[in-house]
PDB file of C-alpha atoms in Angstrom:
ATOM      1  CA  UNK A  12       0.497   4.829 -32.067  1.00 45.00           C
ATOM      2  CA  UNK A  13      -2.796   6.745 -32.279  1.00 51.00           C
ATOM      3  CA  UNK A  14      -3.115   9.652 -29.843  1.00 59.00           C
ATOM      4  CA  UNK A  15      -6.144   7.985 -28.212  1.00 73.00           C
ATOM      5  CA  UNK A  16      -3.713   5.538 -26.569  1.00 83.00           C
ATOM      6  CA  UNK A  17      -1.900   6.245 -23.325  1.00 94.00           C
ATOM      7  CA  UNK A  18       1.696   5.023 -23.570  1.00 96.00           C
ATOM      8  CA  UNK A  19       2.913   3.624 -20.249  1.00 98.00           C
ATOM      9  CA  UNK A  20       6.544   2.570 -19.875  1.00 98.00           C
ATOM     10  CA  UNK A  21       7.022  -0.021 -17.128  1.00 98.00           C
ATOM     11  CA  UNK A  22      10.220  -0.661 -15.185  1.00 97.00           C
ATOM     12  CA  UNK A  23      10.780  -4.379 -15.838  1.00 95.00           C
ATOM     13  CA  UNK A  24      13.586  -5.073 -13.369  1.00 94.00           C
ATOM     14  CA  UNK A  25      11.330  -7.466 -11.433  1.00 92.00           C
ATOM     15  CA  UNK A  26      10.245  -9.409 -14.509  1.00 90.00           C
ATOM     16  CA  UNK A  27      10.527 -13.129 -13.804  1.00 82.00           C
ATOM     17  CA  UNK A  28      11.587 -12.703 -10.153  1.00 84.00           C
ATOM     18  CA  UNK A  29       8.697 -14.786  -8.872  1.00 77.00           C
ATOM     19  CA  UNK A  30      10.237 -15.491  -5.470  1.00 76.00           C
ATOM     20  CA  UNK A  31       9.589 -11.831  -4.571  1.00 83.00           C
ATOM     21  CA  UNK A  32       6.207 -10.233  -3.958  1.00 84.00           C
ATOM     22  CA  UNK A  33       7.070  -7.399  -6.351  1.00 90.00           C
ATOM     23  CA  UNK A  34       7.925  -9.924  -9.061  1.00 89.00           C
ATOM     24  CA  UNK A  35       4.604 -11.705  -8.548  1.00 88.00           C
ATOM     25  CA  UNK A  36       2.775  -8.368  -8.635  1.00 91.00           C
ATOM     26  CA  UNK A  37       4.386  -7.324 -11.916  1.00 94.00           C
ATOM     27  CA  UNK A  38       3.808 -10.710 -13.532  1.00 91.00           C
ATOM     28  CA  UNK A  39       0.093 -10.685 -12.772  1.00 89.00           C
ATOM     29  CA  UNK A  40      -0.264  -7.050 -13.807  1.00 93.00           C
ATOM     30  CA  UNK A  41       1.251  -7.867 -17.182  1.00 94.00           C
ATOM     31  CA  UNK A  42      -1.086 -10.858 -17.503  1.00 91.00           C
ATOM     32  CA  UNK A  43      -4.206  -8.781 -16.929  1.00 90.00           C
ATOM     33  CA  UNK A  44      -3.628  -5.121 -17.802  1.00 91.00           C
ATOM     34  CA  UNK A  45      -3.941  -5.632 -21.597  1.00 91.00           C
ATOM     35  CA  UNK A  46      -7.309  -7.331 -21.067  1.00 89.00           C
ATOM     36  CA  UNK A  47      -8.834  -4.546 -18.981  1.00 89.00           C
ATOM     37  CA  UNK A  48      -7.090  -1.457 -20.420  1.00 89.00           C
ATOM     38  CA  UNK A  49      -7.364  -1.764 -24.222  1.00 87.00           C
ATOM     39  CA  UNK A  50      -6.578   1.928 -24.709  1.00 91.00           C
ATOM     40  CA  UNK A  51      -3.227   1.689 -22.913  1.00 94.00           C
ATOM     41  CA  UNK A  52      -0.053   0.759 -24.767  1.00 95.00           C
ATOM     42  CA  UNK A  53       2.333  -0.933 -22.354  1.00 96.00           C
ATOM     43  CA  UNK A  54       6.065  -0.707 -23.007  1.00 98.00           C
ATOM     44  CA  UNK A  55       7.899  -3.191 -20.790  1.00 97.00           C
ATOM     45  CA  UNK A  56      11.471  -1.998 -20.338  1.00 97.00           C
ATOM     46  CA  UNK A  57      13.516  -5.151 -19.803  1.00 94.00           C
ATOM     47  CA  UNK A  58      17.104  -4.719 -18.592  1.00 92.00           C
ATOM     48  CA  UNK A  59      19.844  -6.673 -20.309  1.00 89.00           C
ATOM     49  CA  UNK A  60      22.695  -7.308 -17.877  1.00 76.00           C
ATOM     50  CA  UNK A  61      25.179 -10.120 -17.430  1.00 63.00           C
ATOM     51  CA  UNK A  62      23.782 -11.025 -13.980  1.00 65.00           C
ATOM     52  CA  UNK A  63      20.115 -11.136 -15.016  1.00 67.00           C
ATOM     53  CA  UNK A  64      18.535 -14.588 -14.897  1.00 62.00           C
ATOM     54  CA  UNK A  65      14.962 -13.686 -15.848  1.00 66.00           C
ATOM     55  CA  UNK A  66      13.392 -14.769 -19.136  1.00 72.00           C
ATOM     56  CA  UNK A  67      14.852 -13.462 -22.396  1.00 84.00           C
ATOM     57  CA  UNK A  68      12.928 -10.576 -24.016  1.00 88.00           C
ATOM     58  CA  UNK A  69      11.683 -12.799 -26.854  1.00 89.00           C
ATOM     59  CA  UNK A  70      10.235 -15.265 -24.310  1.00 89.00           C
ATOM     60  CA  UNK A  71       8.421 -12.459 -22.515  1.00 89.00           C
ATOM     61  CA  UNK A  72       7.145 -11.124 -25.824  1.00 92.00           C
ATOM     62  CA  UNK A  73       5.636 -14.549 -26.547  1.00 92.00           C
ATOM     63  CA  UNK A  74       4.071 -14.671 -23.084  1.00 91.00           C
ATOM     64  CA  UNK A  75       2.628 -11.157 -23.348  1.00 93.00           C
ATOM     65  CA  UNK A  76       1.929 -10.606 -27.055  1.00 93.00           C
ATOM     66  CA  UNK A  77      -0.192  -7.496 -26.399  1.00 93.00           C
ATOM     67  CA  UNK A  78       2.700  -5.775 -24.627  1.00 95.00           C
ATOM     68  CA  UNK A  79       5.708  -4.232 -26.338  1.00 96.00           C
ATOM     69  CA  UNK A  80       8.801  -5.728 -24.685  1.00 96.00           C
ATOM     70  CA  UNK A  81      11.708  -3.313 -25.128  1.00 96.00           C
ATOM     71  CA  UNK A  82      15.211  -4.680 -24.321  1.00 95.00           C
ATOM     72  CA  UNK A  83      17.433  -2.008 -22.784  1.00 95.00           C
ATOM     73  CA  UNK A  84      21.158  -2.596 -22.272  1.00 92.00           C
ATOM     74  CA  UNK A  85      22.970  -1.938 -19.018  1.00 91.00           C
ATOM     75  CA  UNK A  86      26.723  -1.390 -18.585  1.00 89.00           C
ATOM     76  CA  UNK A  87      28.694  -4.294 -17.014  1.00 86.00           C
ATOM     77  CA  UNK A  88      28.415  -3.041 -13.437  1.00 89.00           C
ATOM     78  CA  UNK A  89      28.049  -5.162 -10.277  1.00 89.00           C
ATOM     79  CA  UNK A  90      24.378  -6.099  -9.878  1.00 87.00           C
ATOM     80  CA  UNK A  91      23.549  -3.791  -6.947  1.00 89.00           C
ATOM     81  CA  UNK A  92      25.110  -0.807  -8.690  1.00 92.00           C
ATOM     82  CA  UNK A  93      23.516  -1.806 -12.011  1.00 93.00           C
ATOM     83  CA  UNK A  94      20.115  -1.893 -10.299  1.00 94.00           C
ATOM     84  CA  UNK A  95      20.439   1.661  -8.973  1.00 96.00           C
ATOM     85  CA  UNK A  96      21.802   2.920 -12.315  1.00 96.00           C
ATOM     86  CA  UNK A  97      18.866   1.254 -14.078  1.00 96.00           C
ATOM     87  CA  UNK A  98      16.294   2.725 -11.708  1.00 97.00           C
ATOM     88  CA  UNK A  99      17.672   6.244 -11.579  1.00 98.00           C
ATOM     89  CA  UNK A 100      19.051   6.780 -15.089  1.00 97.00           C
ATOM     90  CA  UNK A 101      18.661   4.069 -17.721  1.00 97.00           C
ATOM     91  CA  UNK A 102      14.985   3.161 -17.381  1.00 97.00           C
ATOM     92  CA  UNK A 103      13.551   6.705 -17.058  1.00 98.00           C
ATOM     93  CA  UNK A 104      15.753   7.845 -19.956  1.00 98.00           C
ATOM     94  CA  UNK A 105      14.457   4.929 -22.078  1.00 98.00           C
ATOM     95  CA  UNK A 106      10.867   5.838 -21.166  1.00 98.00           C
ATOM     96  CA  UNK A 107      11.487   9.404 -22.283  1.00 98.00           C
ATOM     97  CA  UNK A 108      13.171   8.270 -25.512  1.00 97.00           C
ATOM     98  CA  UNK A 109      10.208   6.026 -26.358  1.00 97.00           C
ATOM     99  CA  UNK A 110       7.782   8.919 -25.992  1.00 97.00           C
ATOM    100  CA  UNK A 111       5.908   7.409 -23.050  1.00 98.00           C
ATOM    101  CA  UNK A 112       3.217   9.492 -21.364  1.00 98.00           C
ATOM    102  CA  UNK A 113       3.769   7.885 -17.959  1.00 98.00           C
ATOM    103  CA  UNK A 114       6.625   5.944 -16.365  1.00 99.00           C
ATOM    104  CA  UNK A 115       5.386   3.232 -13.972  1.00 99.00           C
ATOM    105  CA  UNK A 116       7.616   1.630 -11.338  1.00 98.00           C
ATOM    106  CA  UNK A 117       5.941  -1.468  -9.804  1.00 97.00           C
ATOM    107  CA  UNK A 118       8.122  -1.497  -6.678  1.00 97.00           C
ATOM    108  CA  UNK A 119       9.625   1.079  -4.329  1.00 97.00           C
ATOM    109  CA  UNK A 120      12.302   2.528  -6.610  1.00 97.00           C
ATOM    110  CA  UNK A 121      11.103   5.744  -8.291  1.00 98.00           C
ATOM    111  CA  UNK A 122      13.732   7.918  -9.971  1.00 98.00           C
ATOM    112  CA  UNK A 123      14.756  11.249  -8.507  1.00 96.00           C
ATOM    113  CA  UNK A 124      15.059  12.605 -12.069  1.00 93.00           C
ATOM    114  CA  UNK A 125      11.570  12.794 -13.595  1.00 93.00           C
ATOM    115  CA  UNK A 126      11.591  13.450 -17.346  1.00 94.00           C
ATOM    116  CA  UNK A 127       7.875  12.491 -17.413  1.00 97.00           C
ATOM    117  CA  UNK A 128       5.119  11.782 -14.875  1.00 98.00           C
ATOM    118  CA  UNK A 129       6.084   8.945 -12.504  1.00 98.00           C
ATOM    119  CA  UNK A 130       3.705   6.526 -10.803  1.00 98.00           C
ATOM    120  CA  UNK A 131       5.182   4.111  -8.255  1.00 99.00           C
ATOM    121  CA  UNK A 132       3.718   1.214  -6.300  1.00 98.00           C
ATOM    122  CA  UNK A 133       4.956   1.000  -2.720  1.00 98.00           C
ATOM    123  CA  UNK A 134       3.900  -2.325  -1.259  1.00 96.00           C
ATOM    124  CA  UNK A 135       5.206  -1.642   2.247  1.00 95.00           C
ATOM    125  CA  UNK A 136       7.858   0.304   4.152  1.00 96.00           C
ATOM    126  CA  UNK A 137       9.694  -2.688   5.584  1.00 94.00           C
ATOM    127  CA  UNK A 138      13.273  -1.333   5.101  1.00 93.00           C
ATOM    128  CA  UNK A 139      12.235   1.860   6.864  1.00 93.00           C
ATOM    129  CA  UNK A 140      10.172   0.405   9.715  1.00 93.00           C
ATOM    130  CA  UNK A 141      11.833  -2.893  10.662  1.00 93.00           C
ATOM    131  CA  UNK A 142      15.381  -2.551  12.081  1.00 91.00           C
ATOM    132  CA  UNK A 143      16.451  -6.023  10.905  1.00 91.00           C
ATOM    133  CA  UNK A 144      15.747  -4.990   7.293  1.00 92.00           C
ATOM    134  CA  UNK A 145      17.593  -1.670   7.266  1.00 90.00           C
ATOM    135  CA  UNK A 146      20.834  -3.254   6.134  1.00 90.00           C
ATOM    136  CA  UNK A 147      24.266  -1.713   6.094  1.00 91.00           C
ATOM    137  CA  UNK A 148      25.207   1.855   5.287  1.00 94.00           C
ATOM    138  CA  UNK A 149      24.739   1.629   1.497  1.00 92.00           C
ATOM    139  CA  UNK A 150      21.322  -0.017   1.902  1.00 93.00           C
ATOM    140  CA  UNK A 151      20.250   2.742   4.313  1.00 95.00           C
ATOM    141  CA  UNK A 152      21.448   5.401   1.872  1.00 95.00           C
ATOM    142  CA  UNK A 153      19.449   3.676  -0.890  1.00 96.00           C
ATOM    143  CA  UNK A 154      16.325   3.655   1.314  1.00 96.00           C
ATOM    144  CA  UNK A 155      16.675   7.375   1.955  1.00 96.00           C
ATOM    145  CA  UNK A 156      17.117   7.952  -1.785  1.00 96.00           C
ATOM    146  CA  UNK A 157      13.882   6.166  -2.695  1.00 97.00           C
ATOM    147  CA  UNK A 158      12.060   7.877   0.199  1.00 97.00           C
ATOM    148  CA  UNK A 159      13.046  11.247  -1.228  1.00 96.00           C
ATOM    149  CA  UNK A 160      12.183  10.205  -4.760  1.00 97.00           C
ATOM    150  CA  UNK A 161       8.768   8.884  -3.665  1.00 97.00           C
ATOM    151  CA  UNK A 162       7.889  12.295  -2.239  1.00 96.00           C
ATOM    152  CA  UNK A 163       8.455  13.727  -5.727  1.00 95.00           C
ATOM    153  CA  UNK A 164       6.431  11.088  -7.602  1.00 97.00           C
ATOM    154  CA  UNK A 165       3.306  12.177  -9.447  1.00 97.00           C
ATOM    155  CA  UNK A 166       1.245   9.475  -7.723  1.00 98.00           C
ATOM    156  CA  UNK A 167       1.829   6.590  -5.330  1.00 99.00           C
ATOM    157  CA  UNK A 168      -0.128   3.350  -5.494  1.00 98.00           C
ATOM    158  CA  UNK A 169      -0.263   0.976  -2.561  1.00 98.00           C
ATOM    159  CA  UNK A 170      -2.045  -2.241  -1.744  1.00 95.00           C
ATOM    160  CA  UNK A 171      -3.832  -1.713   1.580  1.00 94.00           C
ATOM    161  CA  UNK A 172      -5.205   1.005   3.833  1.00 95.00           C
ATOM    162  CA  UNK A 173      -2.589   0.087   6.457  1.00 94.00           C
ATOM    163  CA  UNK A 174       0.259   0.567   3.967  1.00 96.00           C
ATOM    164  CA  UNK A 175      -1.270   3.883   2.877  1.00 97.00           C
ATOM    165  CA  UNK A 176      -1.298   5.121   6.475  1.00 97.00           C
ATOM    166  CA  UNK A 177       2.365   4.145   6.858  1.00 96.00           C
ATOM    167  CA  UNK A 178       3.301   5.974   3.634  1.00 98.00           C
ATOM    168  CA  UNK A 179       1.517   9.172   4.645  1.00 98.00           C
ATOM    169  CA  UNK A 180       2.967   9.094   8.168  1.00 97.00           C
ATOM    170  CA  UNK A 181       6.552   8.062   7.467  1.00 97.00           C
ATOM    171  CA  UNK A 182       7.234   9.465   3.994  1.00 96.00           C
ATOM    172  CA  UNK A 183       5.352  12.685   4.766  1.00 95.00           C
ATOM    173  CA  UNK A 184       3.330  12.464   1.548  1.00 95.00           C
ATOM    174  CA  UNK A 185      -0.030  14.172   1.091  1.00 96.00           C
ATOM    175  CA  UNK A 186      -2.821  11.610   1.472  1.00 97.00           C
ATOM    176  CA  UNK A 187      -4.411  12.806  -1.779  1.00 97.00           C
ATOM    177  CA  UNK A 188      -1.405  11.498  -3.749  1.00 97.00           C
ATOM    178  CA  UNK A 189      -1.621   7.991  -2.277  1.00 98.00           C
ATOM    179  CA  UNK A 190      -4.103   5.668  -3.973  1.00 98.00           C
ATOM    180  CA  UNK A 191      -5.068   2.269  -2.541  1.00 98.00           C
ATOM    181  CA  UNK A 192      -5.600  -0.477  -5.118  1.00 95.00           C
ATOM    182  CA  UNK A 193      -6.266  -3.673  -3.199  1.00 92.00           C
ATOM    183  CA  UNK A 194      -4.915  -6.955  -4.481  1.00 88.00           C
ATOM    184  CA  UNK A 195      -7.259  -9.583  -5.727  1.00 81.00           C
ATOM    185  CA  UNK A 196      -6.184 -13.206  -5.307  1.00 74.00           C
ATOM    186  CA  UNK A 197      -3.882 -14.444  -8.045  1.00 67.00           C
ATOM    187  CA  UNK A 198      -6.026 -15.724 -10.875  1.00 57.00           C
ATOM    188  CA  UNK A 199      -4.449 -19.158 -10.608  1.00 57.00           C
ATOM    189  CA  UNK A 200      -6.104 -19.304  -7.206  1.00 51.00           C
ATOM    190  CA  UNK A 201      -9.544 -19.436  -8.815  1.00 57.00           C
ATOM    191  CA  UNK A 202      -8.845 -22.582 -10.828  1.00 60.00           C
ATOM    192  CA  UNK A 203     -11.242 -25.411 -10.007  1.00 65.00           C
ATOM    193  CA  UNK A 204      -9.307 -28.321  -8.552  1.00 74.00           C
ATOM    194  CA  UNK A 205     -10.781 -31.801  -8.963  1.00 87.00           C
ATOM    195  CA  UNK A 206      -9.973 -34.893  -6.928  1.00 91.00           C
ATOM    196  CA  UNK A 207      -7.495 -36.247  -9.467  1.00 92.00           C
ATOM    197  CA  UNK A 208      -5.555 -32.977  -9.515  1.00 91.00           C
ATOM    198  CA  UNK A 209      -5.514 -32.858  -5.719  1.00 94.00           C
ATOM    199  CA  UNK A 210      -3.992 -36.301  -5.646  1.00 95.00           C
ATOM    200  CA  UNK A 211      -1.365 -35.373  -8.251  1.00 95.00           C
ATOM    201  CA  UNK A 212      -0.325 -32.366  -6.181  1.00 96.00           C
ATOM    202  CA  UNK A 213      -0.282 -34.441  -2.992  1.00 97.00           C
ATOM    203  CA  UNK A 214       2.043 -36.936  -4.674  1.00 98.00           C
ATOM    204  CA  UNK A 215       4.238 -34.286  -6.336  1.00 97.00           C
ATOM    205  CA  UNK A 216       5.074 -32.609  -3.017  1.00 98.00           C
ATOM    206  CA  UNK A 217       4.867 -35.769  -0.846  1.00 98.00           C
ATOM    207  CA  UNK A 218       2.133 -34.195   1.279  1.00 98.00           C
ATOM    208  CA  UNK A 219       0.698 -35.978   4.325  1.00 98.00           C
ATOM    209  CA  UNK A 220      -2.995 -36.792   4.477  1.00 98.00           C
ATOM    210  CA  UNK A 221      -3.770 -33.960   6.924  1.00 98.00           C
ATOM    211  CA  UNK A 222      -1.602 -30.936   7.644  1.00 99.00           C
ATOM    212  CA  UNK A 223      -1.314 -27.346   8.724  1.00 99.00           C
ATOM    213  CA  UNK A 224       0.261 -25.262   5.950  1.00 99.00           C
ATOM    214  CA  UNK A 225       2.685 -22.354   5.902  1.00 99.00           C
ATOM    215  CA  UNK A 226       3.533 -20.932   2.465  1.00 97.00           C
ATOM    216  CA  UNK A 227       5.918 -18.026   2.000  1.00 95.00           C
ATOM    217  CA  UNK A 228       9.426 -16.801   2.651  1.00 94.00           C
ATOM    218  CA  UNK A 229      11.668 -17.739   5.554  1.00 97.00           C
ATOM    219  CA  UNK A 230      13.119 -14.349   6.482  1.00 96.00           C
ATOM    220  CA  UNK A 231      12.748 -13.457  10.141  1.00 97.00           C
ATOM    221  CA  UNK A 232       9.755 -11.142   9.589  1.00 96.00           C
ATOM    222  CA  UNK A 233       7.639 -14.094   8.461  1.00 97.00           C
ATOM    223  CA  UNK A 234       7.820 -15.475  12.011  1.00 98.00           C
ATOM    224  CA  UNK A 235       8.108 -19.110  10.929  1.00 98.00           C
ATOM    225  CA  UNK A 236       9.623 -19.876  14.330  1.00 98.00           C
ATOM    226  CA  UNK A 237       6.195 -19.108  15.852  1.00 98.00           C
ATOM    227  CA  UNK A 238       4.562 -21.504  13.379  1.00 99.00           C
ATOM    228  CA  UNK A 239       6.910 -24.320  14.402  1.00 99.00           C
ATOM    229  CA  UNK A 240       6.752 -23.607  18.130  1.00 98.00           C
ATOM    230  CA  UNK A 241       2.967 -23.316  17.944  1.00 98.00           C
ATOM    231  CA  UNK A 242       2.765 -26.686  16.218  1.00 99.00           C
ATOM    232  CA  UNK A 243       5.065 -28.218  18.840  1.00 98.00           C
ATOM    233  CA  UNK A 244       2.747 -26.913  21.597  1.00 98.00           C
ATOM    234  CA  UNK A 245      -0.270 -28.248  19.693  1.00 98.00           C
ATOM    235  CA  UNK A 246       1.290 -31.706  19.757  1.00 97.00           C
ATOM    236  CA  UNK A 247       2.478 -31.431  23.375  1.00 97.00           C
ATOM    237  CA  UNK A 248      -1.054 -30.565  24.517  1.00 97.00           C
ATOM    238  CA  UNK A 249      -2.601 -33.617  22.926  1.00 97.00           C
ATOM    239  CA  UNK A 250      -3.163 -32.412  19.359  1.00 96.00           C
ATOM    240  CA  UNK A 251      -3.940 -35.090  16.788  1.00 97.00           C
ATOM    241  CA  UNK A 252      -0.605 -36.689  15.773  1.00 97.00           C
ATOM    242  CA  UNK A 253      -2.052 -37.420  12.327  1.00 98.00           C
ATOM    243  CA  UNK A 254      -2.031 -33.671  11.555  1.00 98.00           C
ATOM    244  CA  UNK A 255       1.452 -32.727  10.380  1.00 99.00           C
ATOM    245  CA  UNK A 256       3.038 -29.345   9.525  1.00 99.00           C
ATOM    246  CA  UNK A 257       3.992 -28.510   5.929  1.00 99.00           C
ATOM    247  CA  UNK A 258       6.320 -25.569   5.243  1.00 99.00           C
ATOM    248  CA  UNK A 259       6.218 -24.546   1.588  1.00 98.00           C
ATOM    249  CA  UNK A 260       8.665 -22.197  -0.100  1.00 96.00           C
ATOM    250  CA  UNK A 261      12.291 -22.004  -1.196  1.00 94.00           C
ATOM    251  CA  UNK A 262      14.451 -22.866   1.818  1.00 97.00           C
ATOM    252  CA  UNK A 263      17.249 -20.488   2.869  1.00 96.00           C
ATOM    253  CA  UNK A 264      20.580 -21.176   1.199  1.00 94.00           C
ATOM    254  CA  UNK A 265      22.268 -20.652   4.597  1.00 96.00           C
ATOM    255  CA  UNK A 266      21.048 -20.749   8.180  1.00 97.00           C
ATOM    256  CA  UNK A 267      21.449 -17.170   9.467  1.00 97.00           C
ATOM    257  CA  UNK A 268      19.702 -14.950  12.047  1.00 95.00           C
ATOM    258  CA  UNK A 269      17.962 -13.169   9.158  1.00 95.00           C
ATOM    259  CA  UNK A 270      17.046 -16.420   7.336  1.00 97.00           C
ATOM    260  CA  UNK A 271      16.735 -19.068  10.076  1.00 98.00           C
ATOM    261  CA  UNK A 272      16.551 -22.583   8.646  1.00 98.00           C
ATOM    262  CA  UNK A 273      13.150 -24.051   9.581  1.00 99.00           C
ATOM    263  CA  UNK A 274      14.613 -27.556   9.731  1.00 98.00           C
ATOM    264  CA  UNK A 275      16.892 -26.503  12.588  1.00 98.00           C
ATOM    265  CA  UNK A 276      13.996 -24.732  14.316  1.00 99.00           C
ATOM    266  CA  UNK A 277      11.871 -27.878  14.071  1.00 98.00           C
ATOM    267  CA  UNK A 278      14.723 -29.967  15.484  1.00 98.00           C
ATOM    268  CA  UNK A 279      15.091 -27.585  18.427  1.00 98.00           C
ATOM    269  CA  UNK A 280      11.330 -27.624  19.031  1.00 98.00           C
ATOM    270  CA  UNK A 281      11.324 -31.419  19.098  1.00 98.00           C
ATOM    271  CA  UNK A 282       8.891 -31.870  16.209  1.00 98.00           C
ATOM    272  CA  UNK A 283      11.209 -32.386  13.227  1.00 98.00           C
ATOM    273  CA  UNK A 284       9.751 -35.811  12.424  1.00 98.00           C
ATOM    274  CA  UNK A 285       6.318 -34.238  11.841  1.00 98.00           C
ATOM    275  CA  UNK A 286       7.475 -31.191   9.848  1.00 99.00           C
ATOM    276  CA  UNK A 287       7.725 -31.524   6.070  1.00 98.00           C
ATOM    277  CA  UNK A 288       9.525 -28.883   3.981  1.00 98.00           C
ATOM    278  CA  UNK A 289       8.156 -29.367   0.469  1.00 98.00           C
ATOM    279  CA  UNK A 290      10.177 -26.638  -1.274  1.00 96.00           C
ATOM    280  CA  UNK A 291       9.109 -24.229  -4.001  1.00 95.00           C
ATOM    281  CA  UNK A 292       5.506 -24.658  -5.175  1.00 95.00           C
ATOM    282  CA  UNK A 293       4.551 -23.845  -8.767  1.00 91.00           C
ATOM    283  CA  UNK A 294       1.801 -21.262  -9.241  1.00 86.00           C
ATOM    284  CA  UNK A 295      -0.563 -23.738 -10.872  1.00 88.00           C
ATOM    285  CA  UNK A 296      -0.257 -26.073  -7.858  1.00 93.00           C
ATOM    286  CA  UNK A 297      -0.992 -23.513  -5.144  1.00 92.00           C
ATOM    287  CA  UNK A 298      -4.819 -23.728  -5.259  1.00 92.00           C
ATOM    288  CA  UNK A 299      -4.652 -27.483  -4.683  1.00 94.00           C
ATOM    289  CA  UNK A 300      -2.077 -27.062  -1.899  1.00 96.00           C
ATOM    290  CA  UNK A 301      -4.354 -24.627  -0.052  1.00 96.00           C
ATOM    291  CA  UNK A 302      -7.393 -26.837  -0.655  1.00 95.00           C
ATOM    292  CA  UNK A 303      -5.628 -29.884   0.797  1.00 97.00           C
ATOM    293  CA  UNK A 304      -4.583 -28.099   4.003  1.00 98.00           C
ATOM    294  CA  UNK A 305      -6.495 -28.395   7.265  1.00 98.00           C
ATOM    295  CA  UNK A 306      -5.648 -24.750   7.975  1.00 98.00           C
ATOM    296  CA  UNK A 307      -3.252 -22.100   6.685  1.00 99.00           C
ATOM    297  CA  UNK A 308      -0.947 -20.546   9.316  1.00 99.00           C
ATOM    298  CA  UNK A 309       0.603 -17.130   8.630  1.00 98.00           C
ATOM    299  CA  UNK A 310       1.708 -15.183  11.763  1.00 98.00           C
ATOM    300  CA  UNK A 311       3.845 -12.604   9.932  1.00 96.00           C
ATOM    301  CA  UNK A 312       5.102  -9.646  11.970  1.00 94.00           C
ATOM    302  CA  UNK A 313       4.505  -7.134   9.160  1.00 93.00           C
ATOM    303  CA  UNK A 314       2.856  -7.269   5.735  1.00 92.00           C
ATOM    304  CA  UNK A 315       1.795  -4.616   3.297  1.00 90.00           C
ATOM    305  CA  UNK A 316      -1.018  -6.927   2.228  1.00 91.00           C
ATOM    306  CA  UNK A 317      -0.457 -10.662   2.762  1.00 89.00           C
ATOM    307  CA  UNK A 318      -1.550 -12.223  -0.541  1.00 88.00           C
ATOM    308  CA  UNK A 319      -1.317 -15.797   0.713  1.00 92.00           C
ATOM    309  CA  UNK A 320      -4.055 -15.142   3.301  1.00 94.00           C
ATOM    310  CA  UNK A 321      -6.453 -14.139   0.535  1.00 91.00           C
ATOM    311  CA  UNK A 322      -5.474 -17.118  -1.614  1.00 91.00           C
ATOM    312  CA  UNK A 323      -6.100 -19.540   1.255  1.00 94.00           C
ATOM    313  CA  UNK A 324      -9.474 -17.955   1.971  1.00 93.00           C
ATOM    314  CA  UNK A 325     -10.403 -18.262  -1.697  1.00 90.00           C
ATOM    315  CA  UNK A 326      -9.682 -21.988  -1.488  1.00 91.00           C
ATOM    316  CA  UNK A 327     -12.047 -22.242   1.497  1.00 91.00           C
ATOM    317  CA  UNK A 328      -9.210 -23.047   3.900  1.00 96.00           C
ATOM    318  CA  UNK A 329      -9.368 -21.709   7.480  1.00 98.00           C
ATOM    319  CA  UNK A 330      -6.663 -19.115   8.214  1.00 98.00           C
ATOM    320  CA  UNK A 331      -4.717 -18.529  11.425  1.00 98.00           C
ATOM    321  CA  UNK A 332      -2.853 -15.217  11.201  1.00 97.00           C
ATOM    322  CA  UNK A 333      -1.529 -12.270  13.191  1.00 92.00           C
ATOM    323  CA  UNK A 334      -3.647  -9.169  13.744  1.00 81.00           C
ATOM    324  CA  UNK A 335      -1.206  -6.534  12.498  1.00 61.00           C
TER     325      UNK A 335
END
């Protein structure tokens, strides 16, 4: 490659993991970076491991033809151990071997060993700041590892001024090394939705005529219990019974304190008959889903950014959210 190009190797562990914010972030970066950075050669390092369920390298190469997808093998370790080995050894070594100028990690997992300049995106400090997310001993050790490694990174990107303040305060990083790059709404959110498409989406997800919408995860931080209890109070105080509540997103596999099942919460709140769980929503259907909603409700207890709020606003849908 000509020396005028900057060669950036990208940690591709999150490729195809669209149920996570980091996976969404990486996917949209790969969609748009080649269009706006023509002098950057992107080398997507894609791990090959027996537990990986993301798209095969050849599929990703077809999706992103302007990116060089580089398959990199991992030893047959358990997935959690394979992930750490990938982050700390395999991926940075592959970046060095490929002659990259920069190694970019799109989630909070920079390597301690830095054979070349490292740039990392830290979306939030949830495992550090929220006790319920600290996990067991090995998870806490991992968090301390990536905290230490982040302090050694060449640069840190983050997605909001609030997240930047947290990083400076809690990781003890110089503010000059933390760079805020705000999210824009996902480009799918700008698609014009006509009446026929709205009706197709309404039918596909069995949506009521009028509804409040929650879209997101169901872990305890998302505060879905407040959404359901708030809706129950709305109805108890004479709210229009024609306005239902739609909860969109992949439901928890098990009902646990960390992932409370919203169907049980609705039953306990006495409003189960008016709560519709429509399941996972495809990216191309989200603009219509927002547009159909009476209002979007998102009272999360902590977010680095809160992409869904921006997407709902872009659709012209009123937003009810928390102030922190």
